[in-house]
PDB file of N, CA and C in Angstrom:
ATOM      1  N   MET A  96     141.488  21.967 138.941  1.00 98.00           N
ATOM      2  CA  MET A  96     141.159  20.963 138.418  1.00 98.00           C
ATOM      3  C   MET A  96     141.883  20.382 137.981  1.00 98.00           C
ATOM      4  N   TRP A  97     142.256  18.823 137.372  1.00 98.00           N
ATOM      5  CA  TRP A  97     143.343  18.701 137.155  1.00 98.00           C
ATOM      6  C   TRP A  97     143.936  19.054 135.596  1.00 98.00           C
ATOM      7  N   TYR A  98     145.210  19.366 135.566  1.00 98.00           N
ATOM      8  CA  TYR A  98     145.562  19.405 133.831  1.00 98.00           C
ATOM      9  C   TYR A  98     146.891  18.328 134.030  1.00 98.00           C
ATOM     10  N   ALA A  99     146.835  17.879 132.589  1.00 99.00           N
ATOM     11  CA  ALA A  99     147.895  17.021 132.433  1.00 99.00           C
ATOM     12  C   ALA A  99     149.277  17.785 131.613  1.00 99.00           C
ATOM     13  N   ILE A 100     150.348  18.118 131.832  1.00 98.00           N
ATOM     14  CA  ILE A 100     151.226  18.537 131.141  1.00 98.00           C
ATOM     15  C   ILE A 100     151.885  17.820 130.389  1.00 98.00           C
ATOM     16  N   ILE A 101     152.165  17.765 129.453  1.00 98.00           N
ATOM     17  CA  ILE A 101     152.858  16.547 128.787  1.00 98.00           C
ATOM     18  C   ILE A 101     154.317  17.562 127.697  1.00 98.00           C
ATOM     19  N   GLY A 102     155.246  17.328 128.212  1.00 98.00           N
ATOM     20  CA  GLY A 102     156.012  17.684 128.063  1.00 98.00           C
ATOM     21  C   GLY A 102     156.982  16.784 126.625  1.00 98.00           C
ATOM     22  N   GLU A 103     157.310  17.036 125.335  1.00 98.00           N
ATOM     23  CA  GLU A 103     158.180  16.277 124.317  1.00 98.00           C
ATOM     24  C   GLU A 103     159.452  17.045 124.107  1.00 98.00           C
ATOM     25  N   ASP A 104     160.606  15.431 124.093  1.00 98.00           N
ATOM     26  CA  ASP A 104     162.211  16.241 124.489  1.00 98.00           C
ATOM     27  C   ASP A 104     162.377  16.699 122.972  1.00 98.00           C
ATOM     28  N   ASN A 105     163.479  17.563 122.719  1.00 98.00           N
ATOM     29  CA  ASN A 105     164.331  17.666 122.140  1.00 98.00           C
ATOM     30  C   ASN A 105     165.556  16.579 121.673  1.00 98.00           C
ATOM     31  N   PRO A 106     165.950  16.433 120.577  1.00 96.00           N
ATOM     32  CA  PRO A 106     166.592  15.340 120.230  1.00 96.00           C
ATOM     33  C   PRO A 106     167.674  15.954 121.222  1.00 96.00           C
ATOM     34  N   ASP A 107     168.518  14.650 121.531  1.00 95.00           N
ATOM     35  CA  ASP A 107     169.949  14.952 121.655  1.00 95.00           C
ATOM     36  C   ASP A 107     169.889  15.969 123.249  1.00 95.00           C
ATOM     37  N   SER A 108     168.758  15.996 124.041  1.00 97.00           N
ATOM     38  CA  SER A 108     168.606  16.351 125.020  1.00 97.00           C
ATOM     39  C   SER A 108     168.841  16.553 126.683  1.00 97.00           C
ATOM     40  N   LEU A 109     169.892  15.416 126.541  1.00 97.00           N
ATOM     41  CA  LEU A 109     169.541  14.420 127.912  1.00 97.00           C
ATOM     42  C   LEU A 109     170.643  15.237 128.609  1.00 97.00           C
ATOM     43  N   GLU A 110     171.748  15.900 128.248  1.00 98.00           N
ATOM     44  CA  GLU A 110     172.587  16.763 129.145  1.00 98.00           C
ATOM     45  C   GLU A 110     172.259  18.420 129.300  1.00 98.00           C
ATOM     46  N   ARG A 111     170.911  18.525 129.164  1.00 98.00           N
ATOM     47  CA  ARG A 111     170.024  19.998 129.227  1.00 98.00           C
ATOM     48  C   ARG A 111     169.134  19.624 130.160  1.00 98.00           C
ATOM     49  N   ARG A 112     168.601  18.306 130.502  1.00 98.00           N
ATOM     50  CA  ARG A 112     167.574  17.863 130.794  1.00 98.00           C
ATOM     51  C   ARG A 112     168.531  17.326 132.559  1.00 98.00           C
ATOM     52  N   LEU A 113     169.571  16.815 132.332  1.00 98.00           N
ATOM     53  CA  LEU A 113     170.260  16.771 134.074  1.00 98.00           C
ATOM     54  C   LEU A 113     170.091  17.720 134.427  1.00 98.00           C
ATOM     55  N   ALA A 114     171.155  18.731 133.856  1.00 98.00           N
ATOM     56  CA  ALA A 114     171.634  20.231 134.182  1.00 98.00           C
ATOM     57  C   ALA A 114     170.384  21.124 134.803  1.00 98.00           C
ATOM     58  N   ALA A 115     168.825  20.955 133.937  1.00 98.00           N
ATOM     59  CA  ALA A 115     168.076  21.507 135.238  1.00 98.00           C
ATOM     60  C   ALA A 115     167.052  20.999 135.917  1.00 98.00           C
ATOM     61  N   ARG A 116     167.588  19.681 135.763  1.00 98.00           N
ATOM     62  CA  ARG A 116     166.681  18.657 136.832  1.00 98.00           C
ATOM     63  C   ARG A 116     166.318  18.874 137.866  1.00 98.00           C
ATOM     64  N   ASP A 117     167.562  19.749 139.243  1.00 98.00           N
ATOM     65  CA  ASP A 117     167.154  20.026 140.226  1.00 98.00           C
ATOM     66  C   ASP A 117     165.971  21.287 140.225  1.00 98.00           C
ATOM     67  N   LYS A 118     166.520  21.945 139.851  1.00 98.00           N
ATOM     68  CA  LYS A 118     165.072  22.997 139.719  1.00 98.00           C
ATOM     69  C   LYS A 118     164.140  22.859 139.275  1.00 98.00           C
ATOM     70  N   HIS A 119     164.097  21.657 138.004  1.00 98.00           N
ATOM     71  CA  HIS A 119     162.620  21.395 137.642  1.00 98.00           C
ATOM     72  C   HIS A 119     162.160  21.072 138.917  1.00 98.00           C
ATOM     73  N   LEU A 120     162.991  20.057 139.881  1.00 98.00           N
ATOM     74  CA  LEU A 120     162.075  18.548 140.711  1.00 98.00           C
ATOM     75  C   LEU A 120     161.619  20.291 141.558  1.00 98.00           C
ATOM     76  N   GLN A 121     162.321  20.590 142.110  1.00 98.00           N
ATOM     77  CA  GLN A 121     162.323  21.777 143.106  1.00 98.00           C
ATOM     78  C   GLN A 121     161.056  22.034 142.958  1.00 98.00           C
ATOM     79  N   ARG A 122     160.401  22.799 141.842  1.00 98.00           N
ATOM     80  CA  ARG A 122     159.107  23.008 141.505  1.00 98.00           C
ATOM     81  C   ARG A 122     158.155  21.925 141.674  1.00 98.00           C
ATOM     82  N   LEU A 123     158.184  20.905 141.388  1.00 98.00           N
ATOM     83  CA  LEU A 123     157.407  19.591 141.596  1.00 98.00           C
ATOM     84  C   LEU A 123     157.409  19.475 143.330  1.00 98.00           C
ATOM     85  N   ASN A 124     158.343  19.920 143.622  1.00 98.00           N
ATOM     86  CA  ASN A 124     158.154  19.511 144.858  1.00 98.00           C
ATOM     87  C   ASN A 124     156.875  20.515 145.695  1.00 98.00           C
ATOM     88  N   MET A 125     157.122  21.506 145.364  1.00 98.00           N
ATOM     89  CA  MET A 125     156.652  22.826 145.640  1.00 98.00           C
ATOM     90  C   MET A 125     154.999  22.104 145.411  1.00 98.00           C
ATOM     91  N   LEU A 126     154.408  21.663 144.367  1.00 98.00           N
ATOM     92  CA  LEU A 126     153.218  21.072 144.179  1.00 98.00           C
ATOM     93  C   LEU A 126     152.899  20.377 145.420  1.00 98.00           C
ATOM     94  N   THR A 127     153.791  19.287 145.387  1.00 98.00           N
ATOM     95  CA  THR A 127     153.423  18.029 146.545  1.00 98.00           C
ATOM     96  C   THR A 127     153.126  18.695 147.891  1.00 98.00           C
ATOM     97  N   GLU A 128     154.252  19.994 147.910  1.00 98.00           N
ATOM     98  CA  GLU A 128     153.936  20.525 149.312  1.00 98.00           C
ATOM     99  C   GLU A 128     152.598  21.041 149.317  1.00 98.00           C
ATOM    100  N   GLN A 129     151.970  21.324 148.411  1.00 98.00           N
ATOM    101  CA  GLN A 129     150.662  22.470 148.200  1.00 98.00           C
ATOM    102  C   GLN A 129     149.504  21.362 148.105  1.00 98.00           C
ATOM    103  N   GLY A 130     149.600  20.179 147.657  1.00 98.00           N
ATOM    104  CA  GLY A 130     148.870  19.111 147.947  1.00 98.00           C
ATOM    105  C   GLY A 130     148.086  19.273 146.418  1.00 98.00           C
ATOM    106  N   ARG A 131     148.868  19.949 145.790  1.00 98.00           N
ATOM    107  CA  ARG A 131     148.292  19.600 144.003  1.00 98.00           C
ATOM    108  C   ARG A 131     148.762  18.966 142.409  1.00 98.00           C
ATOM    109  N   LEU A 132     149.894  18.174 143.605  1.00 98.00           N
ATOM    110  CA  LEU A 132     150.345  17.147 142.178  1.00 98.00           C
ATOM    111  C   LEU A 132     150.130  15.715 142.405  1.00 98.00           C
ATOM    112  N   LEU A 133     148.932  15.246 141.259  1.00 98.00           N
ATOM    113  CA  LEU A 133     148.865  13.766 141.073  1.00 98.00           C
ATOM    114  C   LEU A 133     149.991  12.886 140.934  1.00 98.00           C
ATOM    115  N   VAL A 134     150.259  13.155 139.826  1.00 98.00           N
ATOM    116  CA  VAL A 134     151.674  12.560 139.332  1.00 98.00           C
ATOM    117  C   VAL A 134     152.682  12.876 138.559  1.00 98.00           C
ATOM    118  N   ALA A 135     154.368  12.784 138.248  1.00 98.00           N
ATOM    119  CA  ALA A 135     155.283  13.030 137.646  1.00 98.00           C
ATOM    120  C   ALA A 135     155.873  12.388 137.391  1.00 98.00           C
ATOM    121  N   GLY A 136     156.565  12.491 135.877  1.00 98.00           N
ATOM    122  CA  GLY A 136     157.793  11.406 135.790  1.00 98.00           C
ATOM    123  C   GLY A 136     158.011  11.694 134.334  1.00 98.00           C
ATOM    124  N   PRO A 137     159.094  10.309 134.052  1.00 98.00           N
ATOM    125  CA  PRO A 137     159.646  11.141 132.668  1.00 98.00           C
ATOM    126  C   PRO A 137     159.207  10.120 131.531  1.00 98.00           C
ATOM    127  N   PHE A 138     159.195   9.894 130.437  1.00 98.00           N
ATOM    128  CA  PHE A 138     158.994   8.816 129.171  1.00 98.00           C
ATOM    129  C   PHE A 138     160.310   8.349 129.129  1.00 98.00           C
ATOM    130  N   PRO A 139     161.012   7.168 129.350  1.00 98.00           N
ATOM    131  CA  PRO A 139     162.214   6.669 128.971  1.00 98.00           C
ATOM    132  C   PRO A 139     162.025   6.566 127.689  1.00 98.00           C
ATOM    133  N   ALA A 140     163.568   6.980 126.737  1.00 97.00           N
ATOM    134  CA  ALA A 140     163.610   7.026 125.280  1.00 97.00           C
ATOM    135  C   ALA A 140     163.592   5.349 125.200  1.00 97.00           C
ATOM    136  N   ILE A 141     163.495   4.528 125.731  1.00 98.00           N
ATOM    137  CA  ILE A 141     163.759   2.612 125.500  1.00 98.00           C
ATOM    138  C   ILE A 141     162.903   2.236 127.106  1.00 98.00           C
ATOM    139  N   ASP A 142     162.442   0.866 126.686  1.00 98.00           N
ATOM    140  CA  ASP A 142     162.212   0.212 127.786  1.00 98.00           C
ATOM    141  C   ASP A 142     162.609  -0.271 128.713  1.00 98.00           C
ATOM    142  N   SER A 143     162.944   0.587 129.107  1.00 97.00           N
ATOM    143  CA  SER A 143     163.617   0.691 130.326  1.00 97.00           C
ATOM    144  C   SER A 143     163.493   1.401 131.403  1.00 97.00           C
ATOM    145  N   ASN A 144     163.687   1.078 132.701  1.00 95.00           N
ATOM    146  CA  ASN A 144     163.204   2.138 133.784  1.00 95.00           C
ATOM    147  C   ASN A 144     164.780   3.170 134.210  1.00 95.00           C
ATOM    148  N   ASP A 145     165.457   2.092 133.433  1.00 96.00           N
ATOM    149  CA  ASP A 145     167.171   3.314 133.735  1.00 96.00           C
ATOM    150  C   ASP A 145     167.599   3.414 132.279  1.00 96.00           C
ATOM    151  N   PRO A 146     167.292   4.170 131.415  1.00 97.00           N
ATOM    152  CA  PRO A 146     167.355   4.067 129.876  1.00 97.00           C
ATOM    153  C   PRO A 146     168.959   4.799 129.679  1.00 97.00           C
ATOM    154  N   GLY A 147     169.792   5.072 130.759  1.00 96.00           N
ATOM    155  CA  GLY A 147     170.751   5.164 130.057  1.00 96.00           C
ATOM    156  C   GLY A 147     171.434   6.544 129.254  1.00 96.00           C
ATOM    157  N   THR A 148     172.751   6.429 128.487  1.00 96.00           N
ATOM    158  CA  THR A 148     172.349   7.484 127.136  1.00 96.00           C
ATOM    159  C   THR A 148     171.470   7.507 126.391  1.00 96.00           C
ATOM    160  N   ALA A 149     170.418   7.021 126.291  1.00 97.00           N
ATOM    161  CA  ALA A 149     169.282   6.721 125.658  1.00 97.00           C
ATOM    162  C   ALA A 149     167.889   8.020 125.824  1.00 97.00           C
ATOM    163  N   GLY A 150     168.654   8.587 127.153  1.00 97.00           N
ATOM    164  CA  GLY A 150     167.646   9.504 127.685  1.00 97.00           C
ATOM    165  C   GLY A 150     166.282   9.055 128.393  1.00 97.00           C
ATOM    166  N   PHE A 151     165.158  10.239 128.187  1.00 98.00           N
ATOM    167  CA  PHE A 151     163.592  10.500 127.614  1.00 98.00           C
ATOM    168  C   PHE A 151     163.391  11.385 126.336  1.00 98.00           C
ATOM    169  N   SER A 152     162.300  10.687 126.274  1.00 98.00           N
ATOM    170  CA  SER A 152     161.221  11.591 125.106  1.00 98.00           C
ATOM    171  C   SER A 152     160.528  12.315 125.730  1.00 98.00           C
ATOM    172  N   GLY A 153     160.398  12.798 126.819  1.00 98.00           N
ATOM    173  CA  GLY A 153     159.554  13.741 126.998  1.00 98.00           C
ATOM    174  C   GLY A 153     159.226  13.578 128.870  1.00 98.00           C
ATOM    175  N   SER A 154     157.768  14.256 129.068  1.00 98.00           N
ATOM    176  CA  SER A 154     157.410  14.120 131.039  1.00 98.00           C
ATOM    177  C   SER A 154     156.217  13.939 130.724  1.00 98.00           C
ATOM    178  N   LEU A 155     155.575  13.673 131.867  1.00 98.00           N
ATOM    179  CA  LEU A 155     154.055  13.776 131.981  1.00 98.00           C
ATOM    180  C   LEU A 155     153.850  14.581 133.576  1.00 98.00           C
ATOM    181  N   ILE A 156     153.124  15.539 133.817  1.00 98.00           N
ATOM    182  CA  ILE A 156     152.606  15.930 135.066  1.00 98.00           C
ATOM    183  C   ILE A 156     151.065  16.129 134.836  1.00 98.00           C
ATOM    184  N   VAL A 157     150.542  15.398 136.006  1.00 98.00           N
ATOM    185  CA  VAL A 157     148.949  15.582 136.250  1.00 98.00           C
ATOM    186  C   VAL A 157     149.036  16.407 137.504  1.00 98.00           C
ATOM    187  N   ALA A 158     148.588  17.829 137.756  1.00 98.00           N
ATOM    188  CA  ALA A 158     148.344  18.784 138.732  1.00 98.00           C
ATOM    189  C   ALA A 158     147.460  19.262 138.957  1.00 98.00           C
ATOM    190  N   ASP A 159     147.264  20.394 139.573  1.00 98.00           N
ATOM    191  CA  ASP A 159     145.437  20.762 140.288  1.00 98.00           C
ATOM    192  C   ASP A 159     145.954  22.616 139.905  1.00 98.00           C
ATOM    193  N   PHE A 160     145.394  23.160 139.426  1.00 98.00           N
ATOM    194  CA  PHE A 160     145.287  24.762 138.965  1.00 98.00           C
ATOM    195  C   PHE A 160     144.430  25.169 138.257  1.00 98.00           C
ATOM    196  N   GLU A 161     143.924  26.498 138.837  1.00 98.00           N
ATOM    197  CA  GLU A 161     142.916  26.737 138.758  1.00 98.00           C
ATOM    198  C   GLU A 161     142.013  27.097 137.474  1.00 98.00           C
ATOM    199  N   SER A 162     143.119  26.801 136.563  1.00 98.00           N
ATOM    200  CA  SER A 162     142.593  27.417 135.042  1.00 98.00           C
ATOM    201  C   SER A 162     143.842  26.311 134.074  1.00 98.00           C
ATOM    202  N   LEU A 163     143.175  26.546 133.120  1.00 98.00           N
ATOM    203  CA  LEU A 163     144.073  26.339 131.853  1.00 98.00           C
ATOM    204  C   LEU A 163     145.236  27.547 131.563  1.00 98.00           C
ATOM    205  N   GLN A 164     145.038  28.235 132.026  1.00 98.00           N
ATOM    206  CA  GLN A 164     145.785  29.604 131.399  1.00 98.00           C
ATOM    207  C   GLN A 164     146.301  29.222 132.530  1.00 98.00           C
ATOM    208  N   GLY A 165     146.135  28.927 134.522  1.00 98.00           N
ATOM    209  CA  GLY A 165     147.337  29.295 135.661  1.00 98.00           C
ATOM    210  C   GLY A 165     148.358  27.903 135.049  1.00 98.00           C
ATOM    211  N   ALA A 166     147.867  26.940 134.831  1.00 98.00           N
ATOM    212  CA  ALA A 166     148.663  25.551 133.894  1.00 98.00           C
ATOM    213  C   ALA A 166     149.867  25.939 132.876  1.00 98.00           C
ATOM    214  N   GLN A 167     149.190  26.961 131.888  1.00 98.00           N
ATOM    215  CA  GLN A 167     150.002  27.453 130.867  1.00 98.00           C
ATOM    216  C   GLN A 167     151.238  27.744 131.582  1.00 98.00           C
ATOM    217  N   ALA A 168     150.675  28.907 132.603  1.00 98.00           N
ATOM    218  CA  ALA A 168     151.778  29.855 132.713  1.00 98.00           C
ATOM    219  C   ALA A 168     152.554  29.270 133.454  1.00 98.00           C
ATOM    220  N   TRP A 169     152.327  28.387 134.594  1.00 98.00           N
ATOM    221  CA  TRP A 169     153.261  27.450 135.232  1.00 98.00           C
ATOM    222  C   TRP A 169     153.855  26.246 134.298  1.00 98.00           C
ATOM    223  N   ALA A 170     153.474  25.720 133.037  1.00 98.00           N
ATOM    224  CA  ALA A 170     154.458  25.181 132.825  1.00 98.00           C
ATOM    225  C   ALA A 170     155.358  25.881 131.493  1.00 98.00           C
ATOM    226  N   ASP A 171     155.088  26.885 131.398  1.00 98.00           N
ATOM    227  CA  ASP A 171     155.957  28.388 130.510  1.00 98.00           C
ATOM    228  C   ASP A 171     156.969  28.669 131.304  1.00 98.00           C
ATOM    229  N   ALA A 172     156.619  28.223 132.909  1.00 98.00           N
ATOM    230  CA  ALA A 172     158.168  28.593 133.750  1.00 98.00           C
ATOM    231  C   ALA A 172     158.930  27.495 134.080  1.00 98.00           C
ATOM    232  N   ASP A 173     158.836  26.271 133.473  1.00 98.00           N
ATOM    233  CA  ASP A 173     159.655  25.336 134.104  1.00 98.00           C
ATOM    234  C   ASP A 173     161.376  25.488 133.582  1.00 98.00           C
ATOM    235  N   PRO A 174     161.958  24.980 134.167  1.00 98.00           N
ATOM    236  CA  PRO A 174     163.407  25.328 134.004  1.00 98.00           C
ATOM    237  C   PRO A 174     163.868  24.365 132.772  1.00 98.00           C
ATOM    238  N   TYR A 175     162.667  23.235 132.695  1.00 98.00           N
ATOM    239  CA  TYR A 175     163.138  22.581 131.392  1.00 98.00           C
ATOM    240  C   TYR A 175     162.875  23.498 129.904  1.00 98.00           C
ATOM    241  N   ILE A 176     161.778  24.306 129.940  1.00 98.00           N
ATOM    242  CA  ILE A 176     161.725  25.292 128.834  1.00 98.00           C
ATOM    243  C   ILE A 176     162.741  26.635 128.306  1.00 98.00           C
ATOM    244  N   ALA A 177     163.575  26.596 129.476  1.00 97.00           N
ATOM    245  CA  ALA A 177     164.394  26.948 129.662  1.00 97.00           C
ATOM    246  C   ALA A 177     165.461  26.672 129.355  1.00 97.00           C
ATOM    247  N   ALA A 178     165.677  25.899 129.661  1.00 98.00           N
ATOM    248  CA  ALA A 178     167.065  24.516 129.263  1.00 98.00           C
ATOM    249  C   ALA A 178     167.153  24.427 127.448  1.00 98.00           C
ATOM    250  N   GLY A 179     166.003  24.133 127.334  1.00 98.00           N
ATOM    251  CA  GLY A 179     165.621  23.924 125.859  1.00 98.00           C
ATOM    252  C   GLY A 179     165.510  22.543 125.934  1.00 98.00           C
ATOM    253  N   VAL A 180     165.274  21.935 126.669  1.00 98.00           N
ATOM    254  CA  VAL A 180     164.905  20.119 126.750  1.00 98.00           C
ATOM    255  C   VAL A 180     163.623  19.673 126.131  1.00 98.00           C
ATOM    256  N   TYR A 181     162.602  20.326 126.752  1.00 98.00           N
ATOM    257  CA  TYR A 181     161.065  20.210 125.922  1.00 98.00           C
ATOM    258  C   TYR A 181     161.018  20.762 124.407  1.00 98.00           C
ATOM    259  N   ALA A 182     160.981  20.219 123.548  1.00 98.00           N
ATOM    260  CA  ALA A 182     160.838  21.040 122.118  1.00 98.00           C
ATOM    261  C   ALA A 182     159.175  21.404 122.104  1.00 98.00           C
ATOM    262  N   ARG A 183     158.044  20.959 122.803  1.00 98.00           N
ATOM    263  CA  ARG A 183     157.185  20.983 122.808  1.00 98.00           C
ATOM    264  C   ARG A 183     156.256  21.077 124.305  1.00 98.00           C
ATOM    265  N   VAL A 184     154.748  21.299 124.679  1.00 98.00           N
ATOM    266  CA  VAL A 184     154.272  20.885 125.562  1.00 98.00           C
ATOM    267  C   VAL A 184     153.311  21.339 125.047  1.00 98.00           C
ATOM    268  N   THR A 185     152.025  20.007 125.744  1.00 98.00           N
ATOM    269  CA  THR A 185     150.619  20.310 125.542  1.00 98.00           C
ATOM    270  C   THR A 185     150.340  19.994 126.950  1.00 98.00           C
ATOM    271  N   ILE A 186     149.378  20.955 127.023  1.00 98.00           N
ATOM    272  CA  ILE A 186     148.154  21.019 128.502  1.00 98.00           C
ATOM    273  C   ILE A 186     146.998  20.885 127.777  1.00 98.00           C
ATOM    274  N   LYS A 187     146.329  19.351 128.765  1.00 98.00           N
ATOM    275  CA  LYS A 187     145.037  19.433 128.568  1.00 98.00           C
ATOM    276  C   LYS A 187     143.892  19.419 130.003  1.00 98.00           C
ATOM    277  N   PRO A 188     142.826  19.269 130.004  1.00 98.00           N
ATOM    278  CA  PRO A 188     142.110  19.240 131.351  1.00 98.00           C
ATOM    279  C   PRO A 188     142.182  17.538 131.694  1.00 98.00           C
ATOM    280  N   PHE A 189     142.565  17.159 132.665  1.00 98.00           N
ATOM    281  CA  PHE A 189     142.045  15.906 133.268  1.00 98.00           C
ATOM    282  C   PHE A 189     141.450  15.458 133.978  1.00 98.00           C
ATOM    283  N   LYS A 190     140.579  14.717 133.606  1.00 98.00           N
ATOM    284  CA  LYS A 190     139.347  14.331 134.863  1.00 98.00           C
ATOM    285  C   LYS A 190     139.581  12.890 135.125  1.00 98.00           C
ATOM    286  N   ARG A 191     140.187  12.890 136.673  1.00 96.00           N
ATOM    287  CA  ARG A 191     140.456  11.658 137.207  1.00 96.00           C
ATOM    288  C   ARG A 191     139.468  10.821 137.600  1.00 96.00           C
ATOM    289  N   VAL A 192     139.267   9.708 137.270  1.00 97.00           N
ATOM    290  CA  VAL A 192     138.103   8.782 137.769  1.00 97.00           C
ATOM    291  C   VAL A 192     139.266   7.789 138.577  1.00 97.00           C
ATOM    292  N   LEU A 193     139.928   6.703 138.623  1.00 94.00           N
ATOM    293  CA  LEU A 193     140.815   5.726 139.045  1.00 94.00           C
ATOM    294  C   LEU A 193     141.916   5.821 139.634  1.00 94.00           C
ATOM    295  N   PRO A 194     142.569   5.615 140.576  1.00 89.00           N
ATOM    296  CA  PRO A 194     141.662   5.013 141.734  1.00 89.00           C
ATOM    297  C   PRO A 194     140.943   6.790 142.413  1.00 89.00           C
TER     298      PRO A 194
END
């Protein structure tokens, strides 16, 4: 089943985000290689594709997992958690309708 993983950033976490980004992307690339990633990306803190020093307010990942517990375990191991980027993470089942 698809699950939406919504991470909300801590204030002033841009430097920590950038430092952990490569490891975070490696895990997302593994999901892609397994055919389990629908979409992933950050929420710019301002209305711009390149928010610069304004940074990001969080991230969205929609991926296929066996269960809610599997999605939670995967999210708990995210390098952004260990680096203190995310203040909180919410995981919800996601029903893909379109496209």
